[in-house]
Structure formats: C-alpha cells, structure tokens
Amino acid sequence: MSDLTELYQEVILDHTKKPRNFGNLEKATHVAEGHNPLCGDQVIVFLEMVDGWVKDIRFEGKGCAISTASASMMTELLKGKSPEAIYSTFELFHDLVTGKPATRVDELGKLVAFAGVAAFPVRIKCATLAWHTVKAALKKQHRPVTTE
Ligand code: ZN
C-alpha cells in the first residue's frame, strides 16, 4: 500500500510541477473563475465547446499542489466529454475525495491518486475547486464560484 501511495504522490507532484493544459484559451466559449478562500487557491477554467462536447480545455491560476494537480489532471480527463459526462465524472470524483464508497473508479483514470485526500477534509475543497469551476463555466455562471 505504501508503494501505491508513493506512486500517487509522484503523479500529483508531476502535475504540480508541470501542469498540463495550462494557459489562456483564445477560442473559449465558456469561462469561469473559482476561489477557495480557505486555502487561497484561485483558478480560471476555459472551455471550447463544439457540438456539445469539450474540444479544448485549459486553466490558469495559482494555488496549492493539490488544487493545481487536480485541475491539470481534470483537463486531461475532460477533453472530448459532454456536459452530462462531466457532471457524472465529478460525482465519482467527489465520492472518491470525500471517502464515500467509490464506484466506477476506472473512469477517473489517474485521478484516483486523490483518494488520499479523503483523510484531510480541509483539502477536499482544494481538490474539487477546478471541478466546481468547470460546472459554473458550463452553466455560464458569471459570478466567481467559491467553495465557502
Ligand atoms: Zn489548496
């Protein structure tokens, strides 16, 4: 188990150091901003939706390792998905990080690395910030989302 934990930490660290899909997206059709005041994490998510699915997704912002890695891995996972698929994936991820019996974890890919977050309730908001922000972007919510 400790080997697995180490492996997960490595995955998270890798995405913290080299966030994927980081930066502005000029062709964005949906944008939203999210804040986690508890930790100071800030994120902006850009989506380019074409024919009801995510053609491209990027994010910008600054925050702790967990929030950055979660946003980075999320952008990799959500490319090509429909809003409905995104909402259901978020539910799976939310169950995972809140320690609920997770089902269909295979759909989360590398994001299973965040299972350990369940032991640190204060970190759950860091891990889910980018997801709440994607949801707000899809719903064209203009007020920044906050985890508080
Ligand atoms: Zn954080």
mmCIF file with all atom_site columns, N, CA, C and O in Angstrom, residues 16 39-41 62-69 123 126:
data_model
loop_
_atom_site.group_PDB
_atom_site.id
_atom_site.type_symbol
_atom_site.label_atom_id
_atom_site.label_alt_id
_atom_site.label_comp_id
_atom_site.label_asym_id
_atom_site.label_entity_id
_atom_site.label_seq_id
_atom_site.pdbx_PDB_ins_code
_atom_site.Cartn_x
_atom_site.Cartn_y
_atom_site.Cartn_z
_atom_site.occupancy
_atom_site.B_iso_or_equiv
_atom_site.pdbx_formal_charge
_atom_site.auth_seq_id
_atom_site.auth_comp_id
_atom_site.auth_asym_id
_atom_site.auth_atom_id
_atom_site.pdbx_PDB_model_num
ATOM 1  N N  . THR A 1 16  ? 1.867  19.009 -10.504 1.00 0.00 ? 16  THR A N  1
ATOM 2  C CA . THR A 1 16  ? 2.050  20.296 -9.828  1.00 0.00 ? 16  THR A CA 1
ATOM 3  C C  . THR A 1 16  ? 3.209  21.053 -10.465 1.00 0.00 ? 16  THR A C  1
ATOM 4  O O  . THR A 1 16  ? 3.137  22.258 -10.699 1.00 0.00 ? 16  THR A O  1
ATOM 5  N N  . CYS A 1 39  ? -7.897 28.176 1.472   1.00 0.00 ? 39  CYS A N  1
ATOM 6  C CA . CYS A 1 39  ? -6.502 27.829 1.182   1.00 0.00 ? 39  CYS A CA 1
ATOM 7  C C  . CYS A 1 39  ? -5.837 28.913 0.337   1.00 0.00 ? 39  CYS A C  1
ATOM 8  O O  . CYS A 1 39  ? -4.604 29.003 0.294   1.00 0.00 ? 39  CYS A O  1
ATOM 9  N N  . GLY A 1 40  ? -6.645 29.751 -0.335  1.00 0.00 ? 40  GLY A N  1
ATOM 10 C CA . GLY A 1 40  ? -6.095 30.782 -1.209  1.00 0.00 ? 40  GLY A CA 1
ATOM 11 C C  . GLY A 1 40  ? -5.954 30.349 -2.654  1.00 0.00 ? 40  GLY A C  1
ATOM 12 O O  . GLY A 1 40  ? -5.329 31.029 -3.455  1.00 0.00 ? 40  GLY A O  1
ATOM 13 N N  . ASP A 1 41  ? -6.544 29.201 -2.999  1.00 0.00 ? 41  ASP A N  1
ATOM 14 C CA . ASP A 1 41  ? -6.466 28.724 -4.382  1.00 0.00 ? 41  ASP A CA 1
ATOM 15 C C  . ASP A 1 41  ? -7.364 29.553 -5.290  1.00 0.00 ? 41  ASP A C  1
ATOM 16 O O  . ASP A 1 41  ? -8.486 29.890 -4.924  1.00 0.00 ? 41  ASP A O  1
ATOM 17 N N  . LYS A 1 62  ? -3.428 30.123 -9.543  1.00 0.00 ? 62  LYS A N  1
ATOM 18 C CA . LYS A 1 62  ? -2.371 29.721 -8.642  1.00 0.00 ? 62  LYS A CA 1
ATOM 19 C C  . LYS A 1 62  ? -3.004 29.146 -7.383  1.00 0.00 ? 62  LYS A C  1
ATOM 20 O O  . LYS A 1 62  ? -4.069 29.575 -6.948  1.00 0.00 ? 62  LYS A O  1
ATOM 21 N N  . GLY A 1 63  ? -2.302 28.178 -6.849  1.00 0.00 ? 63  GLY A N  1
ATOM 22 C CA . GLY A 1 63  ? -2.859 27.538 -5.666  1.00 0.00 ? 63  GLY A CA 1
ATOM 23 C C  . GLY A 1 63  ? -1.901 26.495 -5.140  1.00 0.00 ? 63  GLY A C  1
ATOM 24 O O  . GLY A 1 63  ? -0.758 26.391 -5.607  1.00 0.00 ? 63  GLY A O  1
ATOM 25 N N  . CYS A 1 64  ? -2.391 25.710 -4.214  1.00 0.00 ? 64  CYS A N  1
ATOM 26 C CA . CYS A 1 64  ? -1.541 24.689 -3.604  1.00 0.00 ? 64  CYS A CA 1
ATOM 27 C C  . CYS A 1 64  ? -1.334 23.522 -4.576  1.00 0.00 ? 64  CYS A C  1
ATOM 28 O O  . CYS A 1 64  ? -1.964 23.457 -5.631  1.00 0.00 ? 64  CYS A O  1
ATOM 29 N N  . ALA A 1 65  ? -0.493 22.613 -4.204  1.00 0.00 ? 65  ALA A N  1
ATOM 30 C CA . ALA A 1 65  ? -0.158 21.464 -5.048  1.00 0.00 ? 65  ALA A CA 1
ATOM 31 C C  . ALA A 1 65  ? -1.400 20.657 -5.412  1.00 0.00 ? 65  ALA A C  1
ATOM 32 O O  . ALA A 1 65  ? -1.574 20.263 -6.562  1.00 0.00 ? 65  ALA A O  1
ATOM 33 N N  . ILE A 1 66  ? -2.263 20.438 -4.430  1.00 0.00 ? 66  ILE A N  1
ATOM 34 C CA . ILE A 1 66  ? -3.457 19.621 -4.677  1.00 0.00 ? 66  ILE A CA 1
ATOM 35 C C  . ILE A 1 66  ? -4.380 20.288 -5.699  1.00 0.00 ? 66  ILE A C  1
ATOM 36 O O  . ILE A 1 66  ? -4.866 19.655 -6.631  1.00 0.00 ? 66  ILE A O  1
ATOM 37 N N  . SER A 1 67  ? -4.606 21.593 -5.542  1.00 0.00 ? 67  SER A N  1
ATOM 38 C CA . SER A 1 67  ? -5.540 22.257 -6.462  1.00 0.00 ? 67  SER A CA 1
ATOM 39 C C  . SER A 1 67  ? -4.962 22.324 -7.869  1.00 0.00 ? 67  SER A C  1
ATOM 40 O O  . SER A 1 67  ? -5.690 22.142 -8.851  1.00 0.00 ? 67  SER A O  1
ATOM 41 N N  . THR A 1 68  ? -3.674 22.559 -7.980  1.00 0.00 ? 68  THR A N  1
ATOM 42 C CA . THR A 1 68  ? -3.044 22.638 -9.304  1.00 0.00 ? 68  THR A CA 1
ATOM 43 C C  . THR A 1 68  ? -3.045 21.274 -9.986  1.00 0.00 ? 68  THR A C  1
ATOM 44 O O  . THR A 1 68  ? -3.418 21.151 -11.154 1.00 0.00 ? 68  THR A O  1
ATOM 45 N N  . ALA A 1 69  ? -2.641 20.250 -9.264  1.00 0.00 ? 69  ALA A N  1
ATOM 46 C CA . ALA A 1 69  ? -2.588 18.909 -9.851  1.00 0.00 ? 69  ALA A CA 1
ATOM 47 C C  . ALA A 1 69  ? -3.982 18.417 -10.221 1.00 0.00 ? 69  ALA A C  1
ATOM 48 O O  . ALA A 1 69  ? -4.175 17.787 -11.263 1.00 0.00 ? 69  ALA A O  1
ATOM 49 N N  . ARG A 1 123 ? -8.590 19.598 2.633   1.00 0.00 ? 123 ARG A N  1
ATOM 50 C CA . ARG A 1 123 ? -8.043 19.536 1.269   1.00 0.00 ? 123 ARG A CA 1
ATOM 51 C C  . ARG A 1 123 ? -9.088 19.187 0.200   1.00 0.00 ? 123 ARG A C  1
ATOM 52 O O  . ARG A 1 123 ? -8.808 19.275 -0.998  1.00 0.00 ? 123 ARG A O  1
ATOM 53 N N  . CYS A 1 126 ? -9.721 21.994 -2.049  1.00 0.00 ? 126 CYS A N  1
ATOM 54 C CA . CYS A 1 126 ? -8.620 22.211 -2.997  1.00 0.00 ? 126 CYS A CA 1
ATOM 55 C C  . CYS A 1 126 ? -8.784 21.280 -4.201  1.00 0.00 ? 126 CYS A C  1
ATOM 56 O O  . CYS A 1 126 ? -8.618 21.685 -5.345  1.00 0.00 ? 126 CYS A O  1
#
